[in-house]
PDB file of C-alpha atoms in Angstrom:
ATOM      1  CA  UNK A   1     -52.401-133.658  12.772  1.00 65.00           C
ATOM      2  CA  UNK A   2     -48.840-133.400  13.495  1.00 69.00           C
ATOM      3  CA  UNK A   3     -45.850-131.847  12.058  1.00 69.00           C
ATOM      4  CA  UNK A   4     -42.643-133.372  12.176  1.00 72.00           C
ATOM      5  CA  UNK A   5     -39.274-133.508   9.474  1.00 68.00           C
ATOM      6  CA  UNK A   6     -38.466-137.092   8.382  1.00 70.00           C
ATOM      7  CA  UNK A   7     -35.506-137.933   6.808  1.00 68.00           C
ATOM      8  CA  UNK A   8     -35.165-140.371   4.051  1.00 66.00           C
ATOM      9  CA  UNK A   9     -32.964-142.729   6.589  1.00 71.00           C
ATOM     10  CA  UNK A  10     -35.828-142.203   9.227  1.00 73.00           C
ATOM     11  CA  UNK A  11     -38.871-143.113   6.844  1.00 69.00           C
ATOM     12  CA  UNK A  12     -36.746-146.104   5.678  1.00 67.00           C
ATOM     13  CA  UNK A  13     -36.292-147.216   9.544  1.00 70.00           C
ATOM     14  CA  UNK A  14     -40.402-146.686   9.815  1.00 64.00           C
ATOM     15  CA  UNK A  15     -40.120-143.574  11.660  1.00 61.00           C
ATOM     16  CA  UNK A  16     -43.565-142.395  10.803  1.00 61.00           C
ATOM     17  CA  UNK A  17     -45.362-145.902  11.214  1.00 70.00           C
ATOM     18  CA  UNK A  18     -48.116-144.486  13.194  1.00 78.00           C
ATOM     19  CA  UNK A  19     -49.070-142.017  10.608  1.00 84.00           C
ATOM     20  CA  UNK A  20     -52.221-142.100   8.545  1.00 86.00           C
ATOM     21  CA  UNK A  21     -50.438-140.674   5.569  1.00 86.00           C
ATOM     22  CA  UNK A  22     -48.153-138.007   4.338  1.00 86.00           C
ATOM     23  CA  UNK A  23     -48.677-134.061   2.971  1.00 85.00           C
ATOM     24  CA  UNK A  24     -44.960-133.186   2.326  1.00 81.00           C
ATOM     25  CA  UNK A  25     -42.429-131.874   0.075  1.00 77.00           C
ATOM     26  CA  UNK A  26     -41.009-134.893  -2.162  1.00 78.00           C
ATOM     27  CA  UNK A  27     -37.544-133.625  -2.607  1.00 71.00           C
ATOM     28  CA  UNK A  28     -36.252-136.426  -4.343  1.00 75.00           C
ATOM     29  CA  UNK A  29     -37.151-139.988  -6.025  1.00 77.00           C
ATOM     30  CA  UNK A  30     -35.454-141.999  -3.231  1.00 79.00           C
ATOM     31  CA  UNK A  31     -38.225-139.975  -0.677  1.00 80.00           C
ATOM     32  CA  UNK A  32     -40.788-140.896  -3.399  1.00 83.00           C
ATOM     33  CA  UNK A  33     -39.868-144.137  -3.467  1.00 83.00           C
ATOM     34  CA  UNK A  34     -39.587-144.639   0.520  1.00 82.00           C
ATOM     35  CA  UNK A  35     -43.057-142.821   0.865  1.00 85.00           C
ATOM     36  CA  UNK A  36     -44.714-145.404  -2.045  1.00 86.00           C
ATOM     37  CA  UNK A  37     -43.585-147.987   0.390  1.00 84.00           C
ATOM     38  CA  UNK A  38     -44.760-146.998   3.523  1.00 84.00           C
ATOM     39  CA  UNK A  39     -48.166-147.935   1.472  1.00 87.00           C
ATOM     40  CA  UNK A  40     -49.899-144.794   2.534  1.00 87.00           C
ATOM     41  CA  UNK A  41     -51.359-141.976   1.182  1.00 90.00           C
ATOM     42  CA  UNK A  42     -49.098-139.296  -0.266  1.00 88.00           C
ATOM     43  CA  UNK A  43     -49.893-135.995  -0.862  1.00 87.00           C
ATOM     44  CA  UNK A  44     -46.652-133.763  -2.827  1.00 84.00           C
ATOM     45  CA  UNK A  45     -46.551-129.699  -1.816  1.00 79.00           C
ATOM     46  CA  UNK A  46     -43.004-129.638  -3.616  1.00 70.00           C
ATOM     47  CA  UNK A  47     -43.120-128.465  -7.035  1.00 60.00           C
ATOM     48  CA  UNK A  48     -40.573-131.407  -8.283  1.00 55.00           C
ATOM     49  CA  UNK A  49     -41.573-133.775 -10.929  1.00 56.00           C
ATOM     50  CA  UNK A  50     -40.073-137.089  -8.990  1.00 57.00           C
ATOM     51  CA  UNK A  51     -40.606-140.955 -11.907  1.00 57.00           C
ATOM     52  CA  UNK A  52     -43.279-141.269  -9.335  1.00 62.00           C
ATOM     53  CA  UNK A  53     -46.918-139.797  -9.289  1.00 75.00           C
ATOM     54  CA  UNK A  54     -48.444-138.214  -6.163  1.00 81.00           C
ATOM     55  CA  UNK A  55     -51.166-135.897  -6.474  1.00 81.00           C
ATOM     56  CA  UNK A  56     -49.352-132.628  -5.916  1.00 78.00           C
ATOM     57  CA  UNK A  57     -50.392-128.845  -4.175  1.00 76.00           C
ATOM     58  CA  UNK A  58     -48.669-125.999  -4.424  1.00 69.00           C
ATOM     59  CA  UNK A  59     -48.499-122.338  -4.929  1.00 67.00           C
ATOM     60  CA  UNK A  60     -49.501-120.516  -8.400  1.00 68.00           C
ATOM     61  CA  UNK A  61     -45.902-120.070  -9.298  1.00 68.00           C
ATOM     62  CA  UNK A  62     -46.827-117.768 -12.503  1.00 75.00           C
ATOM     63  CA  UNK A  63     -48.977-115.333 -10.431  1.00 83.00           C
ATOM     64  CA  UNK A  64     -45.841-114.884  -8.589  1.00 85.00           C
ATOM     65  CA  UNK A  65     -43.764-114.223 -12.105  1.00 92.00           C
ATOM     66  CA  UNK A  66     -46.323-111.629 -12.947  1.00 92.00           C
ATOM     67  CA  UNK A  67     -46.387-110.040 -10.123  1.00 92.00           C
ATOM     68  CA  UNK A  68     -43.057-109.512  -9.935  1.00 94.00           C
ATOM     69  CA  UNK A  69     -42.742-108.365 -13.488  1.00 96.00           C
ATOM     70  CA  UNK A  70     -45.733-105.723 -13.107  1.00 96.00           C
ATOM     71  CA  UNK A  71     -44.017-104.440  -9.906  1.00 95.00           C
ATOM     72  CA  UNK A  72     -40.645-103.584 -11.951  1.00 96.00           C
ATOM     73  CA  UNK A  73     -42.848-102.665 -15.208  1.00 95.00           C
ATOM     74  CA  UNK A  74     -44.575 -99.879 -12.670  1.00 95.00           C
ATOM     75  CA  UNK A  75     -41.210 -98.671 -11.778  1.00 95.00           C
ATOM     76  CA  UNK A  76     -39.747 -98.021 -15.216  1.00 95.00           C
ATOM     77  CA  UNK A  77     -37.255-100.707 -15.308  1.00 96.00           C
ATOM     78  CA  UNK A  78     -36.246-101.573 -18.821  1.00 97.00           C
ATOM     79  CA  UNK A  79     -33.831-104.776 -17.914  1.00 98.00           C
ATOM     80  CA  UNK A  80     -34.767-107.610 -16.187  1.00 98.00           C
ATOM     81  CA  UNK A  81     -33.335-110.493 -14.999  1.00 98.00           C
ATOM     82  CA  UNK A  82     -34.111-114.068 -13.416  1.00 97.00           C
ATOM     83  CA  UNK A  83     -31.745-115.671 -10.812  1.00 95.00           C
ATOM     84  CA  UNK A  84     -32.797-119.777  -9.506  1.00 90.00           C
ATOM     85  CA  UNK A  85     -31.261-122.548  -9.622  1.00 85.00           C
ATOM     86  CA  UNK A  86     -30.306-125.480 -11.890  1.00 80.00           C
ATOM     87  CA  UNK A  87     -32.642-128.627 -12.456  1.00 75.00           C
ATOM     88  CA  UNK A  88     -34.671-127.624  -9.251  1.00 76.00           C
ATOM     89  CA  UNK A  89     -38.208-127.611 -10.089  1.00 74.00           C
ATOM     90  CA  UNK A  90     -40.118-124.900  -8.847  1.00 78.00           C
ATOM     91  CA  UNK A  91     -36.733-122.485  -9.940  1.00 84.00           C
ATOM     92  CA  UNK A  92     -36.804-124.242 -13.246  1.00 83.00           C
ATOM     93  CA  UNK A  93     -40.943-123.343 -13.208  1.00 84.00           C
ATOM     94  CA  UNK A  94     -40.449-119.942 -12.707  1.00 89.00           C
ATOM     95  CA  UNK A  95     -37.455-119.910 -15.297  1.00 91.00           C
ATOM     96  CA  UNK A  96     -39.687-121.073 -18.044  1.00 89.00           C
ATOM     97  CA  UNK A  97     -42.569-118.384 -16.960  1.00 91.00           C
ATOM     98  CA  UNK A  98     -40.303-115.617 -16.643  1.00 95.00           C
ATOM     99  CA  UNK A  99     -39.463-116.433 -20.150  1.00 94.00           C
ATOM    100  CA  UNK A 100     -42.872-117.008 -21.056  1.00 93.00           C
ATOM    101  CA  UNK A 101     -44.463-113.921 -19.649  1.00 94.00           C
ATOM    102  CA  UNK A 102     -41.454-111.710 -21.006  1.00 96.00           C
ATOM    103  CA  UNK A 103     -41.300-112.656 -24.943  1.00 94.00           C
ATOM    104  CA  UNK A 104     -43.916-109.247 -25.654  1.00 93.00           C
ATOM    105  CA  UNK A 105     -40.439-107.476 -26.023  1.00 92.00           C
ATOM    106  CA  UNK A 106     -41.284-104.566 -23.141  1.00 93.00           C
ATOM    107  CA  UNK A 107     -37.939-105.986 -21.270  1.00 97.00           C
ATOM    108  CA  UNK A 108     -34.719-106.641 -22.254  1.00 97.00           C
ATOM    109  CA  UNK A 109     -33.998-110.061 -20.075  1.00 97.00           C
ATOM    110  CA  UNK A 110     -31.208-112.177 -18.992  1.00 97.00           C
ATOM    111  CA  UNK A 111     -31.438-115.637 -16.958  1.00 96.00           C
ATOM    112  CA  UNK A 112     -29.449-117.179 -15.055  1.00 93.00           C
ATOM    113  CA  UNK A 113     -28.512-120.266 -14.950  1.00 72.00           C
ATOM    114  CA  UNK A 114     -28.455-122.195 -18.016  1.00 55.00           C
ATOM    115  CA  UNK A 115     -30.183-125.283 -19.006  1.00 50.00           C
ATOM    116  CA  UNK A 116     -27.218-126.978 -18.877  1.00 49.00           C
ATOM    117  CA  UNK A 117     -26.087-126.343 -15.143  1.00 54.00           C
ATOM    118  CA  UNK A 118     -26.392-129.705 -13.057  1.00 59.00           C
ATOM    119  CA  UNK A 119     -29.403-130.354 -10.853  1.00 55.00           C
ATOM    120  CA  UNK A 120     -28.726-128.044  -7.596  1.00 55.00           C
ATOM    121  CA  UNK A 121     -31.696-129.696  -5.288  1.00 57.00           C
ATOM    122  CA  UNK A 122     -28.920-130.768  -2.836  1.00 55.00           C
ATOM    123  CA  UNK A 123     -27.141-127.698  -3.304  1.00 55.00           C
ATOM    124  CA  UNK A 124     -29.987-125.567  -1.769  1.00 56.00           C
ATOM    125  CA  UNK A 125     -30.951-127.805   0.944  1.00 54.00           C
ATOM    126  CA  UNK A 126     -27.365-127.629   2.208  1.00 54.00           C
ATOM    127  CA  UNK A 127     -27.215-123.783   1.600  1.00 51.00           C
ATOM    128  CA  UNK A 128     -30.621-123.243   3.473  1.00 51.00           C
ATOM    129  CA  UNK A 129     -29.299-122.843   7.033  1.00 49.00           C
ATOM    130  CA  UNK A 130     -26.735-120.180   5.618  1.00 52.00           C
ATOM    131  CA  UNK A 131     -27.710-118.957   2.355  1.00 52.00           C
ATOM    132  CA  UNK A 132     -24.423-119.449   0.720  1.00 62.00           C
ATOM    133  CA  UNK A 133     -24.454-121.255  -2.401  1.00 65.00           C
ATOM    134  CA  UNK A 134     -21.429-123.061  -4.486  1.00 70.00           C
ATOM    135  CA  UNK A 135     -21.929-120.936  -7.265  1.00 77.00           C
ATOM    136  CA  UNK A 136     -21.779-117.965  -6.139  1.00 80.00           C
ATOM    137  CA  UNK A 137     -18.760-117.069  -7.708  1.00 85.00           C
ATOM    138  CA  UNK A 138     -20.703-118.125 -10.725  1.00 87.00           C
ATOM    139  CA  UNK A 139     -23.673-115.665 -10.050  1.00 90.00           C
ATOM    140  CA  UNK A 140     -21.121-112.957  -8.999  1.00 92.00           C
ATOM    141  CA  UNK A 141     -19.668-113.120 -12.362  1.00 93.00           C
ATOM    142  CA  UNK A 142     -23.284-113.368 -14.368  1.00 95.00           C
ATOM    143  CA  UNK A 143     -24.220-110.287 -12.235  1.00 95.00           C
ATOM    144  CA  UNK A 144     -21.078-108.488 -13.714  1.00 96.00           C
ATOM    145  CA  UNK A 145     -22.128-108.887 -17.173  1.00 96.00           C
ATOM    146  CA  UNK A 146     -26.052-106.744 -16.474  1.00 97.00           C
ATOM    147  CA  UNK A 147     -26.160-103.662 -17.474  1.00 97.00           C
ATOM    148  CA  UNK A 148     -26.946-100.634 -14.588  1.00 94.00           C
ATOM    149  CA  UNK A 149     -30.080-100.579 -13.995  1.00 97.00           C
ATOM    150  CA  UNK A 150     -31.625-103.775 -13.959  1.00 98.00           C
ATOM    151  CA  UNK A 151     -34.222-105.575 -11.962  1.00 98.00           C
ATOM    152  CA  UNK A 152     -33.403-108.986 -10.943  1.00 98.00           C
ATOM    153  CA  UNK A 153     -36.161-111.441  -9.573  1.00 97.00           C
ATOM    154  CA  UNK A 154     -35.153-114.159  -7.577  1.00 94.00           C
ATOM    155  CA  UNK A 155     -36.845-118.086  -7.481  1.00 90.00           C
ATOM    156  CA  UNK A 156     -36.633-117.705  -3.847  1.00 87.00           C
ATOM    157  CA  UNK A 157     -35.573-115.381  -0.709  1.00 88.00           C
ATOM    158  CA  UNK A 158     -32.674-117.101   0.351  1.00 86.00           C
ATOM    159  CA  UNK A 159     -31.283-116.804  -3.748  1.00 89.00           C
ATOM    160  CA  UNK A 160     -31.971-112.913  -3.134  1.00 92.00           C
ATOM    161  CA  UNK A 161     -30.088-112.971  -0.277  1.00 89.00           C
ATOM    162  CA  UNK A 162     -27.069-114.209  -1.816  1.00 89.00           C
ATOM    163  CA  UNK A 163     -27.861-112.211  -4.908  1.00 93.00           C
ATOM    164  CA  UNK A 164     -28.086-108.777  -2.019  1.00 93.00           C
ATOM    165  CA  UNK A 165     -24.655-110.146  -0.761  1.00 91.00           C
ATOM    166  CA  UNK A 166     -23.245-110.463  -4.232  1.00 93.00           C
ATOM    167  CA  UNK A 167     -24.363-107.151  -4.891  1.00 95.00           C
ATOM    168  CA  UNK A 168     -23.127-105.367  -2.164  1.00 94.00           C
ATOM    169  CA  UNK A 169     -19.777-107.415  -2.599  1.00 93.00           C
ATOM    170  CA  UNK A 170     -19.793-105.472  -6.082  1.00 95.00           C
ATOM    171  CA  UNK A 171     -20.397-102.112  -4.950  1.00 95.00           C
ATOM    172  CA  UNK A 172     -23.923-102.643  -6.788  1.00 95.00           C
ATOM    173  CA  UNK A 173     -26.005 -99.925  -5.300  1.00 93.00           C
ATOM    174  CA  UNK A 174     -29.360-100.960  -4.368  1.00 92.00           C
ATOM    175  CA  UNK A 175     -32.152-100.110  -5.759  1.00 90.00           C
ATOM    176  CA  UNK A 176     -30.614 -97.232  -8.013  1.00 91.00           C
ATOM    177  CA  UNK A 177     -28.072 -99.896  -9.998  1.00 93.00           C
ATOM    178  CA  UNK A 178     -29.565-103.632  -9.282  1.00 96.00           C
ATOM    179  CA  UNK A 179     -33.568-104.120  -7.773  1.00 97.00           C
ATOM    180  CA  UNK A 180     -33.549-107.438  -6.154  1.00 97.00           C
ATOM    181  CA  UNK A 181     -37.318-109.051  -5.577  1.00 95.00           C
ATOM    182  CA  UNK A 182     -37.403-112.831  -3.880  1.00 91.00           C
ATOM    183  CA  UNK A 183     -40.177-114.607  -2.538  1.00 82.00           C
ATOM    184  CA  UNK A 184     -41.785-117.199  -0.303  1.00 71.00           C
ATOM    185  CA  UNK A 185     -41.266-115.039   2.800  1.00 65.00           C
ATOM    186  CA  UNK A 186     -38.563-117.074   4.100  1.00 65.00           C
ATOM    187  CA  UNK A 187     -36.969-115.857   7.277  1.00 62.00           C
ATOM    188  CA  UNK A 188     -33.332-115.493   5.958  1.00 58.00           C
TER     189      UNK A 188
END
């Protein structure tokens, strides 16, 4: 086994010629398409529907969701919230379950962002090193409209970050006016 980070431009250039095959994150159909070509197995750990079909691993996304509900639930929180982002599909996952899992009425909710947002996949890989996204003015202004208190849970830790900065930018004080819960365990 090794672990290395190809590119798209380096698996196009046969940078990983010697491998037997591939367990990665498919971020996008032009790395789908690069890795179909390489004519080796492919196994997807990205939770992104790409036109082609690898067999795919990943995390129980929902278990996450509930968890993350139950916490707030325990705590007496009445509004809750969902931050991710646009068209990216493990945000868009947990979108649709926090949805799911919160239709019993216990919670009055509010999501952000909207269906119709573009597709932010390259958004968040170029806001990874940082943790500053291009709508954050957007979030900052979603975050003005929830009412005091509310719980928000995040698709991610670096999208809590931002959401902490935004926050704190507000004069949101935390946990008493806005709860913030990410995940993944991402060093941010």
């Amino acid at each position: 086994w090794e672990l290395v980070y190809l590119s798209a431009q380096e698996l196009a250039k046969d940078a990983g010629k010697g491998f037997d095959g591939y367990i990665c994150d498919i971020w996008s159909d032009k790395v789908a398409q690069r890795l179909l070509a390489t004519g080796k197995p492919v196994v997807n750990t990205f939770i992104k529907k790409c036109g082609l079909r690898f067999p795919t691993v990943g995390p129980a996304q929902s278990d996450g969701i509930a968890l993350g509900i139950e916490h707030f639930r325990q705590r007496n929180f009445t509004n809750l919230a969902f931050c991710g982002y646009a068209g990216v599909g493990f945000s868009e996952f947990q979108r649709i379950e926090f949805v799911r899992q919160t239709q019993d009425g216990s919670f009055k909710t509010f999501v952000y962002p909207s269906a119709r947002r573009k597709n932010q996949m390259d958004e968040v890989i170029k806001a990874m090193p940082i943790g500053q996204f291009e709508d954050s003015d957007e979030v900052e202004a979603w975050v003005k409209t929830l009412p005091n208190p509310v719980a928000i849970i995040c698709c991610n830790d670096l999208r809590a970050h931002d959401m902490l900065k935004i926050c704190q930018k507000l004069g949101r004080v935390l946990p008493e006016d806005v709860a913030i819960l990410g995940n993944d365990h991402d060093p941010v």
